[in-house]
XYZ file of C-alpha atoms in Angstrom:
695
model
C -11.140 -80.589 -88.102
C -10.664 -79.976 -83.804
C -13.449 -77.479 -84.003
C -15.534 -80.540 -85.791
C -15.368 -83.183 -82.806
C -17.773 -80.681 -80.497
C -19.921 -80.891 -83.124
C -20.164 -83.697 -84.613
C -20.282 -85.449 -80.842
C -23.699 -83.656 -80.336
C -24.598 -84.643 -83.769
C -23.944 -88.407 -82.909
C -25.601 -87.841 -79.918
C -28.703 -86.332 -80.903
C -29.326 -90.051 -83.373
C -28.233 -91.535 -79.993
C -31.481 -89.525 -78.104
C -33.831 -89.781 -82.031
C -32.685 -93.442 -81.820
C -33.628 -94.121 -77.751
C -37.255 -92.406 -78.389
C -38.082 -93.926 -81.419
C -37.140 -97.829 -79.010
C -39.672 -96.744 -76.644
C -42.463 -95.965 -79.558
C -41.272 -99.135 -80.649
C -42.082 -100.802 -77.385
C -45.060 -98.938 -76.932
C -46.555 -100.626 -80.333
C -45.223 -103.580 -79.523
C -46.630 -103.826 -75.967
C -50.145 -104.269 -78.097
C -49.052 -106.616 -80.569
C -47.770 -108.977 -78.668
C -51.590 -108.626 -76.346
C -53.269 -108.673 -79.273
C -51.860 -112.032 -80.597
C -52.626 -113.395 -77.258
C -56.257 -112.286 -77.533
C -56.775 -113.880 -80.889
C -56.834 -110.590 -83.417
C -55.540 -110.772 -86.588
C -52.430 -108.088 -87.287
C -52.409 -107.133 -90.138
C -49.285 -104.907 -90.040
C -46.398 -104.000 -87.633
C -44.195 -101.320 -88.363
C -40.909 -100.679 -86.669
C -40.418 -96.668 -88.351
C -42.727 -94.367 -90.021
C -43.623 -93.331 -93.694
C -44.060 -96.526 -96.118
C -41.857 -98.989 -95.699
C -38.758 -99.437 -97.136
C -38.183 -103.118 -97.081
C -40.844 -106.210 -95.438
C -41.453 -109.331 -94.297
C -44.317 -111.863 -94.428
C -43.910 -116.045 -93.546
C -44.478 -117.451 -96.254
C -43.941 -114.653 -98.877
C -40.187 -113.723 -97.860
C -37.896 -110.081 -97.557
C -39.220 -107.976 -99.546
C -38.392 -104.114 -101.494
C -41.148 -102.391 -100.352
C -44.683 -104.330 -99.016
C -45.216 -107.955 -99.924
C -49.474 -106.533 -99.009
C -49.755 -106.759 -103.435
C -48.062 -109.931 -103.640
C -49.864 -111.382 -99.771
C -53.668 -109.865 -101.630
C -52.998 -111.739 -104.849
C -51.997 -114.994 -103.631
C -53.858 -115.216 -99.802
C -56.734 -117.417 -101.891
C -55.135 -120.082 -103.066
C -51.943 -119.981 -100.431
C -52.585 -120.499 -96.707
C -49.630 -121.035 -95.501
C -49.166 -117.351 -95.883
C -48.569 -114.405 -91.969
C -51.868 -112.583 -92.196
C -49.435 -110.246 -90.257
C -46.364 -107.660 -92.151
C -42.946 -106.986 -90.773
C -42.152 -103.421 -92.000
C -38.970 -101.175 -91.213
C -40.577 -97.719 -92.571
C -37.656 -94.885 -94.361
C -38.628 -92.690 -90.939
C -37.021 -95.221 -87.928
C -38.762 -93.056 -85.395
C -41.266 -94.720 -83.428
C -44.034 -96.993 -85.004
C -47.548 -99.031 -85.250
C -49.316 -101.781 -84.885
C -52.286 -102.506 -87.198
C -55.317 -104.331 -86.662
C -58.030 -105.661 -88.434
C -60.997 -103.493 -87.592
C -59.151 -100.612 -85.596
C -57.814 -97.248 -86.717
C -58.147 -94.386 -84.053
C -58.057 -92.601 -86.344
C -60.926 -93.651 -88.863
C -63.318 -95.451 -86.582
C -65.483 -96.224 -89.145
C -62.865 -98.887 -90.376
C -65.072 -101.746 -88.135
C -65.095 -105.672 -89.789
C -67.538 -108.612 -89.069
C -64.436 -111.226 -89.710
C -63.533 -113.266 -86.455
C -60.709 -111.891 -85.380
C -61.152 -108.635 -85.529
C -60.969 -105.535 -82.973
C -65.130 -105.510 -82.693
C -65.556 -109.578 -82.471
C -62.873 -109.553 -79.697
C -64.424 -109.407 -76.119
C -64.472 -106.519 -74.188
C -62.280 -107.872 -71.351
C -59.402 -108.409 -73.842
C -59.692 -105.963 -75.954
C -58.711 -103.642 -72.780
C -56.281 -105.194 -72.222
C -54.347 -104.939 -75.633
C -55.379 -101.255 -75.427
C -53.376 -100.876 -71.706
C -50.461 -103.856 -73.703
C -48.404 -100.509 -74.184
C -49.217 -98.211 -71.859
C -48.137 -101.981 -69.449
C -44.741 -101.999 -71.929
C -43.537 -98.721 -70.975
C -43.808 -98.845 -67.692
C -42.160 -101.930 -66.869
C -39.399 -101.209 -69.830
C -38.875 -97.499 -68.048
C -39.307 -100.006 -64.226
C -36.257 -101.970 -66.060
C -34.006 -98.575 -67.161
C -34.348 -97.386 -63.920
C -32.786 -101.052 -61.884
C -30.092 -101.790 -64.533
C -29.547 -97.374 -63.775
C -29.577 -97.539 -60.003
C -27.443 -100.876 -60.339
C -23.977 -99.291 -61.683
C -25.253 -96.226 -61.106
C -26.343 -92.576 -61.225
C -24.102 -89.709 -61.209
C -26.210 -86.613 -59.739
C -25.576 -83.238 -57.560
C -25.991 -84.909 -54.150
C -29.428 -82.849 -52.048
C -26.200 -80.551 -50.619
C -27.437 -76.932 -50.546
C -23.609 -74.641 -51.618
C -26.154 -71.558 -52.435
C -28.539 -70.078 -51.209
C -30.224 -66.297 -53.133
C -30.658 -63.551 -50.612
C -34.176 -62.637 -50.082
C -35.771 -66.022 -51.504
C -37.615 -68.157 -49.801
C -34.940 -70.391 -49.279
C -33.353 -67.085 -46.714
C -36.418 -66.803 -45.012
C -37.263 -70.608 -44.046
C -38.503 -71.347 -40.390
C -37.531 -72.379 -38.556
C -40.304 -75.064 -36.642
C -37.565 -74.622 -33.301
C -37.269 -71.071 -32.301
C -33.815 -71.853 -31.195
C -32.792 -71.565 -34.830
C -32.714 -68.871 -36.147
C -34.963 -68.410 -40.433
C -33.457 -69.566 -43.633
C -31.149 -72.330 -45.257
C -27.615 -72.068 -44.755
C -24.494 -73.119 -47.447
C -24.067 -76.084 -46.757
C -26.605 -77.772 -45.658
C -27.996 -81.199 -46.203
C -31.635 -82.122 -47.183
C -31.737 -85.130 -45.370
C -36.032 -85.248 -45.661
C -38.396 -83.398 -48.907
C -42.392 -84.052 -48.433
C -41.533 -87.389 -46.230
C -39.436 -88.421 -48.643
C -36.223 -88.900 -48.655
C -33.294 -87.131 -51.729
C -31.679 -89.529 -53.349
C -30.282 -86.245 -54.619
C -30.640 -82.415 -55.929
C -33.608 -83.002 -58.730
C -35.398 -83.843 -55.949
C -35.398 -81.146 -53.929
C -36.279 -78.997 -56.919
C -38.210 -81.998 -58.243
C -40.260 -81.481 -54.651
C -40.247 -77.806 -54.797
C -41.479 -77.163 -58.537
C -44.652 -79.356 -58.054
C -45.090 -77.805 -54.780
C -48.946 -76.444 -54.487
C -49.701 -72.680 -54.613
C -48.393 -71.428 -51.493
C -48.708 -74.375 -49.421
C -45.556 -74.601 -47.540
C -42.267 -76.758 -48.440
C -41.756 -79.366 -45.496
C -37.440 -79.993 -44.849
C -36.036 -81.875 -41.938
C -32.124 -80.618 -42.430
C -29.136 -82.207 -41.728
C -26.199 -78.589 -40.505
C -22.680 -79.065 -39.150
C -23.056 -78.863 -35.413
C -26.701 -80.500 -34.697
C -26.878 -83.692 -33.962
C -30.650 -84.263 -34.570
C -31.624 -83.067 -38.083
C -33.468 -79.642 -37.942
C -36.660 -78.746 -38.807
C -37.276 -76.100 -42.356
C -41.434 -74.504 -43.103
C -40.139 -73.156 -46.619
C -42.642 -72.203 -49.095
C -42.348 -71.834 -53.063
C -42.713 -68.506 -55.165
C -42.267 -68.588 -58.683
C -39.110 -67.205 -60.491
C -39.454 -64.458 -62.710
C -36.850 -66.116 -64.887
C -38.121 -69.073 -65.571
C -41.762 -69.680 -64.585
C -41.288 -71.963 -61.840
C -41.932 -72.157 -58.454
C -38.753 -71.653 -56.569
C -37.518 -71.621 -52.967
C -33.535 -69.979 -54.605
C -30.906 -72.584 -53.599
C -27.526 -73.881 -55.826
C -26.499 -76.863 -55.694
C -23.212 -77.283 -53.717
C -20.157 -76.798 -56.849
C -17.093 -78.929 -56.190
C -13.051 -76.979 -57.009
C -12.173 -78.085 -60.056
C -13.194 -75.950 -62.887
C -15.634 -76.714 -65.643
C -14.721 -78.540 -68.917
C -14.526 -78.141 -71.536
C -14.358 -78.983 -75.174
C -14.887 -76.252 -77.558
C -11.856 -74.720 -78.039
C -13.359 -71.620 -79.019
C -15.368 -71.490 -75.223
C -11.024 -73.044 -73.971
C -10.303 -70.273 -75.276
C -12.765 -67.688 -73.961
C -12.120 -69.703 -70.287
C -8.406 -68.611 -70.819
C -8.989 -65.230 -72.278
C -11.342 -64.376 -68.530
C -8.623 -65.792 -66.387
C -5.946 -63.314 -67.326
C -8.143 -60.314 -67.027
C -9.210 -60.873 -63.591
C -5.631 -62.330 -62.653
C -5.447 -66.200 -63.346
C -3.229 -66.078 -65.770
C -2.332 -70.207 -66.976
C -5.119 -71.886 -64.738
C -6.672 -73.705 -67.461
C -10.609 -75.976 -67.635
C -10.119 -78.665 -65.601
C -7.635 -77.758 -63.025
C -8.784 -78.413 -58.787
C -8.417 -75.824 -56.790
C -5.687 -76.916 -53.787
C -5.254 -74.417 -51.476
C -6.575 -70.815 -50.572
C -5.566 -67.995 -48.105
C -2.873 -70.516 -47.657
C -5.248 -72.309 -46.264
C -6.004 -76.839 -47.712
C -6.940 -78.684 -49.132
C -10.705 -76.533 -50.269
C -13.680 -78.994 -49.912
C -15.639 -76.692 -52.099
C -16.231 -73.843 -54.530
C -19.046 -72.160 -51.124
C -15.275 -72.361 -49.055
C -14.081 -70.541 -51.495
C -16.927 -68.148 -51.032
C -16.699 -67.588 -47.399
C -12.310 -66.964 -47.155
C -13.106 -64.293 -49.925
C -15.455 -62.486 -47.648
C -12.886 -63.190 -44.535
C -10.556 -61.356 -46.938
C -8.572 -57.912 -47.085
C -9.575 -57.406 -51.071
C -7.006 -60.294 -52.300
C -6.983 -63.691 -51.862
C -3.850 -65.646 -53.057
C -5.328 -69.216 -54.186
C -3.489 -71.916 -55.683
C -4.537 -74.260 -58.585
C -3.686 -78.232 -59.538
C -3.701 -79.935 -62.386
C -4.109 -84.612 -63.164
C -0.487 -84.103 -63.725
C 0.988 -82.568 -60.668
C 1.378 -79.039 -62.003
C 0.959 -76.179 -59.856
C -0.054 -72.817 -60.461
C -0.051 -70.565 -58.029
C -1.787 -66.790 -58.091
C -2.744 -62.894 -56.509
C -6.738 -62.443 -56.879
C -7.986 -58.986 -56.639
C -11.723 -59.493 -54.756
C -14.509 -57.243 -55.477
C -15.782 -54.732 -53.025
C -19.373 -56.328 -52.154
C -21.855 -53.813 -51.894
C -25.348 -54.853 -50.503
C -28.171 -56.710 -51.962
C -31.793 -55.307 -51.994
C -35.718 -56.287 -52.984
C -37.308 -53.809 -54.971
C -41.509 -55.732 -56.316
C -42.217 -55.273 -59.295
C -45.787 -54.951 -61.720
C -47.349 -58.259 -61.114
C -45.353 -58.796 -58.252
C -41.909 -59.947 -59.652
C -38.803 -59.428 -57.014
C -35.476 -57.612 -59.039
C -32.451 -58.359 -56.250
C -30.713 -54.330 -56.401
C -27.141 -53.601 -55.604
C -26.816 -50.443 -53.063
C -24.866 -48.710 -50.430
C -27.228 -47.389 -47.561
C -30.080 -46.626 -50.475
C -27.279 -45.222 -52.641
C -28.421 -47.140 -56.342
C -26.301 -46.399 -59.503
C -27.834 -45.917 -62.319
C -28.657 -48.279 -65.019
C -26.360 -49.175 -68.011
C -25.643 -50.932 -71.203
C -23.618 -53.098 -70.754
C -23.329 -56.292 -72.941
C -21.850 -54.754 -77.224
C -22.908 -58.621 -78.860
C -26.748 -57.943 -78.299
C -27.255 -54.288 -78.055
C -25.731 -52.673 -80.909
C -28.231 -54.815 -83.429
C -30.783 -52.152 -81.111
C -28.765 -48.926 -81.683
C -26.411 -48.633 -78.197
C -23.485 -49.093 -77.825
C -21.343 -51.024 -74.378
C -20.921 -48.602 -71.686
C -24.537 -46.597 -73.290
C -26.442 -44.631 -69.755
C -29.958 -44.971 -68.859
C -30.307 -40.660 -68.189
C -34.105 -41.122 -69.109
C -36.670 -44.658 -69.708
C -39.529 -44.098 -70.475
C -40.875 -41.769 -68.037
C -38.429 -42.816 -64.948
C -35.650 -40.887 -65.473
C -31.732 -41.826 -64.381
C -33.338 -45.309 -64.253
C -31.982 -47.763 -61.306
C -32.114 -50.923 -62.460
C -35.497 -51.612 -61.333
C -37.308 -49.104 -62.765
C -35.498 -50.088 -66.206
C -37.341 -53.589 -65.963
C -40.889 -51.179 -64.936
C -40.866 -48.640 -67.137
C -39.121 -51.002 -70.607
C -41.484 -54.095 -68.766
C -45.039 -51.826 -68.883
C -43.939 -51.188 -72.687
C -44.760 -54.678 -73.849
C -45.331 -55.132 -77.961
C -44.390 -51.780 -78.162
C -40.919 -48.740 -78.029
C -40.123 -47.673 -75.683
C -38.342 -43.692 -75.680
C -34.853 -43.320 -74.519
C -32.538 -40.690 -73.324
C -28.454 -41.495 -73.301
C -24.698 -40.294 -71.779
C -22.749 -41.853 -74.743
C -18.964 -42.741 -74.584
C -18.926 -41.047 -71.232
C -16.190 -42.145 -68.589
C -16.824 -41.267 -65.682
C -21.308 -41.132 -66.180
C -20.385 -36.533 -66.679
C -18.600 -35.669 -69.643
C -20.206 -37.784 -73.050
C -22.790 -36.819 -75.955
C -26.700 -37.121 -75.322
C -28.528 -40.204 -77.655
C -32.238 -40.056 -77.542
C -33.778 -43.788 -79.624
C -36.478 -45.411 -80.436
C -36.145 -48.428 -78.525
C -39.455 -51.257 -79.824
C -39.969 -53.965 -76.578
C -41.249 -57.556 -77.268
C -43.840 -59.723 -75.715
C -42.327 -60.773 -72.934
C -40.691 -56.473 -72.257
C -37.989 -56.967 -73.067
C -35.405 -54.691 -75.828
C -32.551 -57.240 -76.368
C -29.764 -56.375 -74.822
C -26.903 -57.243 -71.389
C -27.538 -55.042 -67.573
C -25.587 -53.575 -66.714
C -24.788 -49.558 -64.799
C -21.848 -47.208 -63.738
C -21.213 -48.478 -60.384
C -17.081 -48.754 -60.920
C -16.856 -45.214 -63.060
C -18.700 -43.328 -61.443
C -20.900 -42.223 -57.922
C -24.109 -40.418 -60.189
C -26.972 -41.807 -58.575
C -30.810 -43.163 -59.729
C -33.948 -42.576 -57.659
C -34.181 -45.369 -55.212
C -36.214 -48.846 -55.852
C -39.564 -47.285 -54.357
C -40.753 -49.952 -51.452
C -36.013 -51.417 -51.694
C -35.427 -53.143 -48.904
C -33.179 -55.446 -47.470
C -32.286 -59.124 -48.080
C -33.265 -59.870 -44.715
C -35.933 -56.977 -43.465
C -39.618 -58.475 -44.028
C -42.262 -57.129 -46.943
C -44.272 -54.982 -44.681
C -41.080 -52.862 -43.432
C -41.925 -49.821 -43.081
C -38.439 -47.970 -42.783
C -37.216 -46.566 -46.323
C -33.353 -46.206 -46.783
C -31.418 -43.220 -45.861
C -30.426 -43.339 -50.049
C -33.802 -42.834 -50.377
C -33.876 -39.344 -49.798
C -30.405 -37.346 -52.445
C -31.173 -36.341 -55.700
C -31.949 -39.281 -58.302
C -28.520 -37.578 -60.689
C -26.467 -36.401 -58.075
C -23.325 -37.167 -58.265
C -21.307 -37.873 -53.975
C -18.739 -35.890 -54.683
C -16.995 -36.483 -51.167
C -17.679 -38.573 -48.563
C -16.812 -36.398 -44.878
C -14.187 -34.200 -46.864
C -12.230 -37.923 -48.436
C -13.965 -38.428 -52.567
C -15.088 -40.240 -54.049
C -14.788 -41.650 -58.046
C -16.631 -44.564 -57.540
C -19.045 -46.613 -55.724
C -16.276 -48.989 -53.980
C -14.459 -45.308 -52.206
C -17.907 -44.395 -51.698
C -17.786 -47.875 -50.588
C -15.203 -47.147 -47.820
C -15.841 -43.825 -47.915
C -19.334 -44.889 -45.682
C -17.895 -48.055 -43.739
C -15.512 -45.679 -42.574
C -17.914 -43.847 -40.501
C -20.328 -46.572 -39.856
C -17.147 -47.795 -37.447
C -16.395 -44.527 -35.844
C -19.965 -44.917 -34.915
C -19.128 -48.340 -33.307
C -16.546 -47.284 -31.970
C -17.974 -43.743 -30.447
C -21.627 -46.359 -29.511
C -23.461 -43.674 -31.080
C -26.735 -45.314 -32.168
C -25.818 -43.093 -35.629
C -23.673 -41.734 -37.229
C -24.573 -38.574 -39.472
C -22.414 -38.203 -42.476
C -21.630 -35.418 -44.496
C -21.412 -34.975 -48.505
C -21.354 -32.892 -51.523
C -23.161 -33.641 -54.291
C -22.906 -31.711 -57.637
C -27.004 -32.219 -58.580
C -28.149 -32.436 -62.515
C -28.231 -28.966 -63.039
C -24.630 -28.235 -62.089
C -24.992 -26.942 -59.166
C -22.414 -28.087 -55.590
C -24.461 -28.290 -52.269
C -23.619 -30.492 -49.000
C -26.251 -32.831 -48.188
C -26.072 -34.768 -44.533
C -26.932 -38.550 -45.007
C -28.127 -39.646 -41.014
C -27.815 -42.578 -40.564
C -28.715 -44.855 -38.103
C -28.225 -48.643 -36.212
C -29.738 -50.523 -39.397
C -27.670 -48.843 -41.784
C -24.905 -49.213 -40.148
C -24.375 -52.690 -38.877
C -25.598 -53.376 -42.830
C -22.234 -51.608 -44.064
C -20.168 -52.938 -41.586
C -21.150 -56.516 -42.539
C -19.608 -56.141 -46.659
C -17.356 -58.081 -47.401
C -14.990 -59.346 -50.919
C -17.109 -60.887 -53.232
C -15.520 -62.982 -56.231
C -14.383 -61.348 -59.536
C -15.768 -64.304 -61.231
C -18.898 -66.836 -61.162
C -18.666 -70.344 -58.803
C -20.181 -71.489 -61.701
C -16.557 -72.053 -63.158
C -16.151 -75.216 -60.653
C -18.043 -78.648 -61.840
C -21.594 -79.124 -59.901
C -19.885 -81.116 -56.851
C -20.949 -85.485 -57.457
C -22.077 -88.294 -55.777
C -22.541 -91.469 -56.793
C -27.362 -92.854 -56.494
C -26.264 -96.775 -56.803
C -28.438 -99.617 -54.656
C -26.527 -101.201 -51.714
C -27.113 -104.756 -54.066
C -29.091 -106.182 -56.772
C -32.125 -106.231 -54.612
C -31.612 -103.189 -53.815
C -31.472 -101.240 -56.673
C -34.492 -103.340 -57.226
C -35.783 -101.200 -55.101
C -34.915 -97.912 -55.824
C -35.823 -98.283 -59.703
C -39.474 -99.509 -59.141
C -39.345 -96.054 -56.014
C -38.860 -94.430 -59.110
C -41.004 -95.480 -61.555
C -43.870 -94.631 -59.129
C -42.495 -90.899 -58.283
C -42.176 -90.605 -62.519
C -45.331 -91.460 -62.287
C -47.592 -89.692 -59.876
C -44.795 -86.165 -60.449
C -46.536 -86.566 -64.121
C -49.810 -86.512 -63.082
C -48.780 -83.990 -60.968
C -48.222 -81.808 -63.834
C -51.223 -82.096 -65.224
C -52.518 -80.971 -62.661
C -50.017 -78.153 -61.611
C -51.190 -77.414 -64.736
C -54.564 -76.408 -65.045
C -53.617 -74.044 -61.391
C -51.922 -72.505 -63.436
C -48.032 -73.251 -61.107
C -47.008 -74.931 -63.941
C -47.606 -72.772 -67.769
C -48.238 -74.350 -71.066
C -44.760 -73.368 -72.634
C -42.824 -75.191 -69.661
C -43.798 -78.151 -71.225
C -41.527 -80.052 -74.104
C -42.611 -81.694 -77.960
C -40.435 -83.520 -80.058
C -37.855 -80.811 -81.093
C -37.412 -80.111 -76.405
C -37.040 -83.584 -75.137
C -34.373 -83.913 -78.176
C -32.441 -81.490 -77.546
C -32.815 -81.709 -73.136
C -31.968 -84.889 -74.467
C -28.782 -83.899 -76.392
C -27.555 -81.910 -73.464
C -27.839 -85.390 -71.127
C -26.197 -87.315 -73.236
C -23.029 -85.333 -72.866
C -23.421 -86.628 -69.233
C -22.623 -90.100 -70.546
C -25.052 -93.406 -71.058
C -26.218 -94.586 -67.762
C -28.187 -91.144 -67.342
C -29.144 -91.381 -71.188
C -30.453 -94.318 -70.121
C -31.711 -92.974 -67.377
C -33.396 -89.603 -69.455
C -34.838 -92.644 -71.897
C -37.009 -94.251 -69.308
C -38.142 -91.077 -68.046
C -39.385 -90.238 -71.352
C -40.970 -94.294 -71.373
C -43.381 -93.370 -67.807
C -43.693 -90.021 -69.398
C -44.841 -91.500 -72.581
C -46.654 -94.097 -70.930
C -48.647 -91.184 -68.765
C -50.025 -89.261 -71.130
C -51.125 -92.044 -73.807
C -53.682 -93.761 -70.289
C -55.084 -89.201 -70.167
C -58.576 -89.695 -71.080
C -58.178 -88.116 -74.738
C -59.563 -88.856 -77.628
C -56.798 -91.362 -80.171
C -54.668 -91.776 -77.363
C -55.242 -95.050 -75.865
C -56.991 -94.074 -72.270
C -59.615 -91.818 -74.586
C -59.518 -95.467 -76.107
C -60.254 -96.903 -72.628
C -62.931 -94.839 -71.838
C -65.169 -95.968 -74.656
C -64.385 -100.109 -73.298
C -65.662 -99.080 -70.508
C -69.205 -97.303 -72.155
C -69.245 -99.999 -73.988
C -69.293 -102.651 -71.552
C -71.887 -100.807 -69.203
C -74.234 -100.079 -71.251
C -73.920 -103.178 -73.457
C -73.128 -101.950 -77.079
C -70.218 -99.542 -78.331
C -70.414 -95.649 -78.727
C -72.720 -94.667 -81.502
C -70.282 -94.194 -84.888
C -71.359 -90.392 -85.778
C -69.620 -90.077 -81.629
C -66.801 -91.980 -82.188
C -65.852 -89.938 -85.566
C -66.204 -86.531 -83.730
C -64.596 -87.457 -80.580
C -61.529 -88.436 -83.164
C -62.231 -85.352 -85.255
C -61.845 -82.889 -81.908
C -58.571 -84.967 -80.106
C -57.157 -84.628 -84.082
C -58.234 -80.457 -83.904
C -56.648 -81.179 -79.623
C -53.328 -83.226 -80.963
C -52.723 -81.042 -83.641
C -52.871 -77.664 -81.062
C -50.856 -79.259 -78.386
C -47.982 -80.152 -80.764
C -47.521 -77.848 -82.531
C -47.794 -74.772 -79.605
C -44.582 -77.371 -77.703
C -42.965 -76.875 -81.424
C -43.249 -73.037 -81.275
C -42.000 -72.898 -77.368
C -38.955 -75.563 -78.059
C -37.546 -73.696 -80.842
C -38.543 -70.503 -79.632
C -36.190 -71.678 -76.736
C -33.493 -73.170 -79.114
C -33.118 -69.390 -79.948
C -33.830 -67.326 -76.987
C -30.939 -69.988 -75.018
C-alpha cells in the first residue's frame, strides 16, 4: 500500500493542475461574459467545461439535466420572465466558453441583426468585450502573485553553487582589470541587466532570454570585497537543452534529498553502501567534514574534498539528533578539457596531459536492447579507431537516421583480453544510439586518439599548442612511467604528478617522462613524453573529487517575501510585468532561433510540469498558475486568427474603414487560424509526449 501512496499523490497533483488550468480558462471567459453583459450584448450561454452540458441553470426555468435550450425556445414567446442566458456545467471540466448572439470565432457567418447582438454593439464596447478575457487573466495573475509574495515563495537564492569548466561563466570578463576572469562558487548575483534577481530562476531566465552573441551584465557580491564586482558573460547554446546558458548551477544545502518512493530510497541506500556510507539515509544533514563543522553548504564539501589526501571523514545527523560518521574514499581527479564537435557543440573530456581513455558502455539497462553489454569497449566506431568520447559522439552523430558499424572488446577486465564483437547499431534522428557512456580509465591505461583541438578549460579557443599526449599512438597501453608500473588512470595520474613535482622542485620548466608502451600489434617499446610548464602546473593542481554528485543534497532555499503588504503588492505587480515581457520576448527569441519550437509547452507539457511543481507545495502551485494565467493572456492577445488579438485587429480595421472585414476574408482567416492553431497544438503535444518518454 505504501508504494501506491506516491502514485496517488502524483495523481492528486495532476488533478489540482488540471483544475487550476481549467479555472484560469473559466476566469478568462468570465471576463468576456461580464463585459458583454455590461455592454448590453445578449449572452446565450456561459459554460464551465466543454462538451455536452451535464446540467444547466436558467433564470425562469431553474436547474435542468442537460440543456434547457429546447424548453426556452418553446416558451420564449409566451413568457417574458425567462433569461436568455443559460449557465452550463459540461461533462469535461476543462476550461469553458461564452456564446454571444452574433459572435462565434470559428463561424464568422453567424451574425444577427437583433438590436442586442454583438454586431450592433458600438465598436469601442466590442473592443472592451474582446479585451476583457485577457484583462481578467492579468488581474488573476496579479492577485496570485501578490498573495504568493505575502505568504512567501520558497525558492533557490541567486547564489552560484557551481561553475562548469570551459563554459561562459568560467570565462566571464570582469570590468575591473584587477579581478580575474570567471565567476566563482559562492558568488551572489546582486544585479542582472539592471534588475535585482529575487531567486536563481531570475538569473536563468535572463540568460535564456538574452539576444544571440550579446553579453549579460552582472553585478556580483563576493567574499572579501566591499563593493559588487561587474562581469560581462556571453551565453552560448547548451547542447543538452538547446537553450542559451552560461554554465552555472544553484547552491546546494547540507541536507540530503528526501525521497518519497520506496524504490528510490532503496537505490539511495544501496549507492551509499557501495561508496562506504552505509547507514546514511535520505533527509540526513551533513554536520562535519574532515573534523570541521558546521558545514555551510555542499560546495564547501567539494572544497574540502579537493584539499584532502584522498579520504574524508563525514558526519551526518538526522532530525532526531542521531549521528553517524563514515570515512569516504575519494576519486582521483583528472584534467578536464574541451573539444569541439561539428555544429559548434563543446564536449568536456577527462584526460592527463592529453592522454585520454577509450569509450565504453556504462549503462546495461539501455544498452542490452541494442546488443551491447555493460563494460563493452569500443575498438572502432565508424571510421574512428580506439575512439574517445569526442570521436565516438562525432561518428555516431554523423550517421543520424542511419546505422553505425562498431567493433567491441567484450568481457575484458583490463582492456587487453576479451572477445571481439562486431555490431551494426541504429542511430536515431537526434544522432543517438541509446546507451550510457563510460570509459576505460578505471580498468586500464588503454589510450584513445586525443581529440583534435583538445584544450584545457582555461586555455583560449585559439590556443595553438597540442597537448603532449596527442603524440602517443592510439590503442597503446602504458605499462610503466619512469620504470613504475601503472595499470589504470589512477596509478598513471600518481606517476605523472610525481614527475611534475620533481620538475617543480628541481626548477625545471620541462619534464621528460619515460613511458613503456604496449602497441596495438603487441610490440613493446619506450616512449618519451615531454611535459611543458603548463602541463606541469595542470598536473600538480589535480586534487580529489567525491564519488557521488552533490545533487544528492537539496537545493539551498530562501523565502522571497514582501516586507509588508504594500511591498508584497509592489513585488506582485513587478512580477506580473516581468512575466508578460518575458512571454513576449520568448516569441521574439523564437524567431531569432535562440528558443526553439520544441521548448514550447502544450497541455500535456503544462500538466507534466505542473505536477512536478505541485510537489513543492501549494504556494508554488499558485505561483505556477499565475505564470499560466499571464501566458494565456499574452498568447490570446497575439495578432493571430481566432484568438482575441486577431479579433481585436479586425475591430480596428472596422473602426478605421467604417465597415467590417468582408465575410469571405473572415472565413479564410478563420480557416487559416484553425489550421495554424491545430498544427501548433499537434507539434507541441508531440514534443511534450516525446519529452515524457525521453525523460
